[in-house]
Short mmCIF file of C-alpha atoms and ligand atoms in Angstrom, two decimals:
data_model
loop_
_atom_site.label_atom_id
_atom_site.label_comp_id
_atom_site.label_asym_id
_atom_site.label_seq_id
_atom_site.Cartn_x
_atom_site.Cartn_y
_atom_site.Cartn_z
CA MET A 1 116.15 44.93 158.12
CA ALA A 2 114.84 48.49 157.86
CA VAL A 3 111.34 48.87 156.44
CA LYS A 4 110.87 50.73 153.18
CA THR A 5 107.72 50.50 151.09
CA GLU A 6 107.71 50.80 147.28
CA GLU A 7 104.90 53.32 147.39
CA LYS A 8 104.27 55.93 150.06
CA LEU A 9 101.72 54.85 152.65
CA VAL A 10 99.91 56.96 155.23
CA ILE A 11 99.30 55.20 158.55
CA ALA A 12 96.80 56.49 161.13
CA MET A 13 97.93 55.83 164.71
CA PRO A 14 95.74 56.33 167.79
CA LYS A 15 97.10 58.59 170.52
CA GLY A 16 96.41 57.28 174.04
CA ARG A 17 96.06 53.79 175.47
CA ILE A 18 97.29 51.84 172.42
CA PHE A 19 99.99 54.25 171.22
CA GLU A 20 103.02 53.04 173.18
CA GLU A 21 102.55 49.37 172.40
CA ALA A 22 101.81 50.11 168.74
CA ALA A 23 104.97 52.24 168.41
CA GLU A 24 106.98 49.43 170.00
CA LEU A 25 105.52 46.98 167.47
CA LEU A 26 106.43 49.30 164.58
CA ARG A 27 109.99 49.59 165.84
CA LYS A 28 110.25 45.80 166.24
CA ALA A 29 108.97 45.47 162.66
CA GLY A 30 111.92 47.60 161.53
CA VAL A 31 110.29 51.02 161.06
CA SER A 32 112.84 53.65 162.10
CA LEU A 33 110.54 55.99 164.01
CA PRO A 34 112.19 59.22 165.15
CA PRO A 35 112.68 59.48 168.95
CA GLU A 36 110.34 62.50 169.10
CA PHE A 37 107.54 60.33 167.62
CA ASP A 38 106.40 59.35 171.11
CA ASP A 39 106.28 62.74 172.81
CA SER A 40 105.76 65.15 169.98
CA ARG A 41 102.64 67.32 169.71
CA LYS A 42 102.99 67.03 165.95
CA LEU A 43 99.98 65.51 164.23
CA ILE A 44 101.73 64.45 161.04
CA VAL A 45 105.08 62.67 161.29
CA PRO A 46 106.80 61.76 158.03
CA VAL A 47 109.34 58.93 158.07
CA PRO A 48 110.87 59.33 154.62
CA GLU A 49 113.45 56.52 155.08
CA ALA A 50 110.53 54.07 155.30
CA ASN A 51 108.38 55.90 152.73
CA LEU A 52 105.71 56.23 155.42
CA GLU A 53 103.77 59.10 156.92
CA PHE A 54 102.01 58.82 160.28
CA ILE A 55 98.86 60.67 161.27
CA LEU A 56 98.51 60.80 165.05
CA ALA A 57 94.78 60.77 165.59
CA LYS A 58 92.08 60.48 168.21
CA PRO A 59 91.39 56.72 168.44
CA THR A 60 87.74 56.97 167.41
CA ASP A 61 88.72 58.89 164.27
CA VAL A 62 91.19 56.30 162.95
CA PRO A 63 88.55 54.22 161.09
CA THR A 64 87.09 57.42 159.60
CA TYR A 65 90.46 58.49 158.15
CA VAL A 66 90.97 55.01 156.75
CA GLU A 67 87.46 54.72 155.27
CA TYR A 68 87.87 58.06 153.49
CA GLY A 69 91.34 57.09 152.25
CA VAL A 70 93.28 59.96 153.84
CA ALA A 71 95.13 57.14 155.59
CA ASP A 72 95.88 53.90 153.74
CA ILE A 73 96.32 51.89 156.91
CA GLY A 74 95.24 52.30 160.52
CA VAL A 75 95.94 50.87 163.95
CA VAL A 76 92.80 50.68 166.07
CA GLY A 77 91.14 48.82 168.96
CA LYS A 78 88.46 46.27 168.08
CA ASP A 79 86.16 48.19 170.45
CA VAL A 80 86.42 51.34 168.32
CA LEU A 81 86.19 49.36 165.09
CA LEU A 82 82.90 47.74 166.17
CA GLU A 83 81.46 50.96 167.51
CA GLU A 84 82.33 53.09 164.48
CA GLY A 85 81.14 50.49 161.95
CA ARG A 86 83.26 52.00 159.16
CA ASP A 87 83.72 50.36 155.78
CA VAL A 88 87.36 49.23 156.04
CA TYR A 89 89.30 45.98 155.73
CA GLU A 90 90.41 44.39 158.96
CA LEU A 91 93.78 42.88 158.03
CA LEU A 92 95.33 41.54 161.19
CA ASP A 93 94.94 41.05 164.93
CA LEU A 94 98.03 42.75 166.37
CA LYS A 95 97.35 41.08 169.73
CA ILE A 96 98.42 44.14 171.73
CA SER A 97 96.57 46.28 174.29
CA ARG A 98 94.49 43.32 175.39
CA CYS A 99 91.47 44.24 177.46
CA ARG A 100 87.77 43.46 177.50
CA LEU A 101 84.46 45.17 177.03
CA ALA A 102 82.32 44.51 180.04
CA VAL A 103 79.15 45.46 181.86
CA ALA A 104 79.89 46.88 185.31
CA GLY A 105 77.97 48.43 188.14
CA LEU A 106 77.66 48.76 191.88
CA PRO A 107 78.01 45.41 193.70
CA ASP A 108 74.50 45.60 195.14
CA TRP A 109 72.89 46.34 191.76
CA LYS A 110 69.59 44.53 191.15
CA PRO A 111 67.10 44.96 188.31
CA SER A 112 64.22 47.17 189.43
CA GLY A 113 61.05 48.36 187.75
CA GLY A 114 61.17 50.55 184.65
CA THR A 115 63.79 50.64 181.90
CA PRO A 116 67.27 50.47 183.42
CA ARG A 117 69.86 52.94 182.16
CA VAL A 118 73.31 52.04 180.88
CA ALA A 119 76.03 54.67 180.36
CA THR A 120 78.76 54.04 177.81
CA LYS A 121 81.19 55.37 175.21
CA TYR A 122 80.00 52.47 173.03
CA PRO A 123 76.25 52.99 172.42
CA ARG A 124 76.15 50.85 169.27
CA VAL A 125 77.93 47.87 170.84
CA ALA A 126 75.99 48.20 174.10
CA SER A 127 72.58 48.42 172.38
CA LYS A 128 73.35 45.33 170.28
CA TYR A 129 74.53 43.40 173.33
CA PHE A 130 71.44 44.11 175.44
CA ARG A 131 69.12 43.53 172.45
CA GLU A 132 70.70 40.10 171.97
CA GLN A 133 70.28 39.41 175.68
CA GLY A 134 66.60 40.30 175.34
CA GLN A 135 66.98 43.13 177.83
CA GLN A 136 65.38 46.48 177.29
CA VAL A 137 67.66 49.30 178.42
CA GLU A 138 68.09 53.00 177.81
CA VAL A 139 71.62 53.61 176.57
CA ILE A 140 73.19 56.96 177.50
CA LYS A 141 76.24 58.05 175.53
CA LEU A 142 79.11 59.60 177.51
CA ASN A 143 82.56 60.56 176.24
CA GLY A 144 84.76 59.45 179.14
CA SER A 145 85.00 58.80 182.89
CA ILE A 146 82.11 56.38 182.43
CA GLU A 147 82.61 54.98 185.93
CA LEU A 148 81.10 58.18 187.30
CA ALA A 149 77.63 57.30 186.02
CA PRO A 150 76.59 54.67 188.62
CA LEU A 151 78.23 56.69 191.42
CA ILE A 152 76.14 59.77 190.78
CA GLY A 153 72.94 58.01 189.81
CA LEU A 154 72.95 58.69 186.08
CA ALA A 155 72.78 55.01 185.17
CA GLU A 156 72.58 51.72 187.05
CA ARG A 157 75.20 50.03 184.90
CA ILE A 158 77.99 50.92 182.46
CA VAL A 159 79.53 49.26 179.42
CA ASP A 160 83.22 50.05 179.24
CA ILE A 161 86.74 48.79 178.65
CA VAL A 162 88.29 46.93 181.57
CA SER A 163 92.05 46.51 181.41
CA THR A 164 93.68 46.13 184.82
CA GLY A 165 90.34 46.57 186.62
CA ARG A 166 91.87 49.35 188.71
CA THR A 167 89.40 52.06 187.69
CA LEU A 168 86.43 49.87 188.66
CA LYS A 169 88.05 48.86 191.96
CA GLU A 170 89.01 52.38 192.98
CA ASN A 171 85.46 53.51 192.36
CA GLY A 172 83.78 50.65 194.23
CA LEU A 173 82.35 49.08 191.08
CA VAL A 174 82.39 45.43 189.97
CA GLU A 175 82.45 43.69 186.62
CA LEU A 176 79.08 42.01 186.08
CA GLU A 177 79.41 40.41 182.61
CA GLU A 178 82.13 40.23 180.00
CA ILE A 179 80.87 41.21 176.56
CA MET A 180 83.98 40.35 174.54
CA PRO A 181 87.78 40.34 174.62
CA ILE A 182 89.41 43.26 172.79
CA THR A 183 92.76 43.60 171.01
CA THR A 184 94.27 46.08 168.57
CA ARG A 185 93.75 45.55 164.82
CA LEU A 186 95.49 46.60 161.62
CA ILE A 187 92.98 47.99 159.12
CA ALA A 188 93.24 49.17 155.51
CA ASN A 189 91.34 51.39 153.14
CA ARG A 190 89.53 49.30 150.51
CA VAL A 191 90.95 51.21 147.53
CA SER A 192 94.52 51.33 148.92
CA TYR A 193 94.27 47.60 149.53
CA ARG A 194 93.80 47.07 145.78
CA MET A 195 95.73 50.01 144.27
CA LYS A 196 98.73 49.91 146.62
CA SER A 197 98.57 46.17 147.27
CA GLU A 198 102.33 45.66 147.18
CA ALA A 199 103.04 48.28 149.84
CA VAL A 200 100.06 47.26 151.99
CA ASP A 201 101.06 43.57 151.77
CA TYR A 202 104.61 44.47 152.66
CA ILE A 203 103.53 46.27 155.84
CA TYR A 204 101.04 43.50 156.63
CA GLU A 205 103.82 40.88 156.37
CA LYS A 206 106.15 42.91 158.59
CA PHE A 207 103.50 43.17 161.29
CA ALA A 208 102.36 39.55 160.88
CA SER A 209 105.87 38.18 161.40
CA ILE A 210 106.35 40.24 164.57
CA VAL A 211 102.92 39.19 165.93
CA GLU A 212 103.75 35.52 165.26
CA GLU A 213 107.08 35.83 167.07
CA SER A 214 105.57 37.36 170.21
C1 PRP B 301 89.60 53.42 179.96
C2 PRP B 301 88.26 52.85 180.31
C3 PRP B 301 88.32 52.74 181.80
C4 PRP B 301 89.78 52.46 182.06
C5 PRP B 301 89.97 51.00 182.31
O1 PRP B 301 89.53 54.80 180.12
O2 PRP B 301 87.22 53.68 179.84
O3 PRP B 301 87.93 53.95 182.42
O4 PRP B 301 90.50 52.83 180.88
O5 PRP B 301 91.32 50.68 182.59
P1 PRP B 301 91.71 49.88 183.90
O6 PRP B 301 90.82 48.65 183.96
O7 PRP B 301 93.15 49.50 183.68
O8 PRP B 301 91.54 50.76 185.08
P2 PRP B 301 90.56 55.81 179.50
O9 PRP B 301 91.78 55.88 180.34
O10 PRP B 301 90.79 55.42 178.07
O11 PRP B 301 89.82 57.22 179.61
P3 PRP B 301 88.30 57.66 179.63
O12 PRP B 301 87.80 57.42 181.01
O13 PRP B 301 88.36 59.10 179.28
O14 PRP B 301 87.56 56.84 178.61
#
């Protein structure tokens, strides 16, 4: 049955790694996404038949849009959710885009004197992890291509997402420790959750039934 919410909802979707699987999940849930949804350069895609509007955002910005209420609902990786630390409700584990956050480095890496450096896109998560391990490290924030850091001597180790492991392998790096498994989550704005509860619940139920089936 085609999805249509009572009240209009804005949903923030991350472009990139998660996008394809998330769009597939939406279609399975009965949201009639236009074919150009996947390839368009448009940043706002209304789907009036479903009473939904999609914001196609940079993944790290999804929790920000949802916290500030410009999106009622968001689709986001647990990695980004933990790193951003935004005040949002986590509604559901969508169980897609499975990967893991891990520590990686060169195979011959050994602790040496001084404070070792760790490069990552996830400084908050990495700092917490090493603090809990009782290890003192200097965390260096990078915005991408993290695997470069040990190769060019910026940092001894990295904290990054490992999915297929191909990027590590092709760059001669190895996974040293798994920090945590990661999946994609459905999140909601706290006010929307109360004020538009019927519509939010409706979308939640649609997603939940698809997740259960798969
Ligand atoms: C992510 C991650 C790794 C890679 C892991 O990067 O940061 O580099 O994917 O995937 P794999 O284990 O399947 O090789 P992304 O493609 O998101 O780009 P980035 O390097 O700009 O962060």
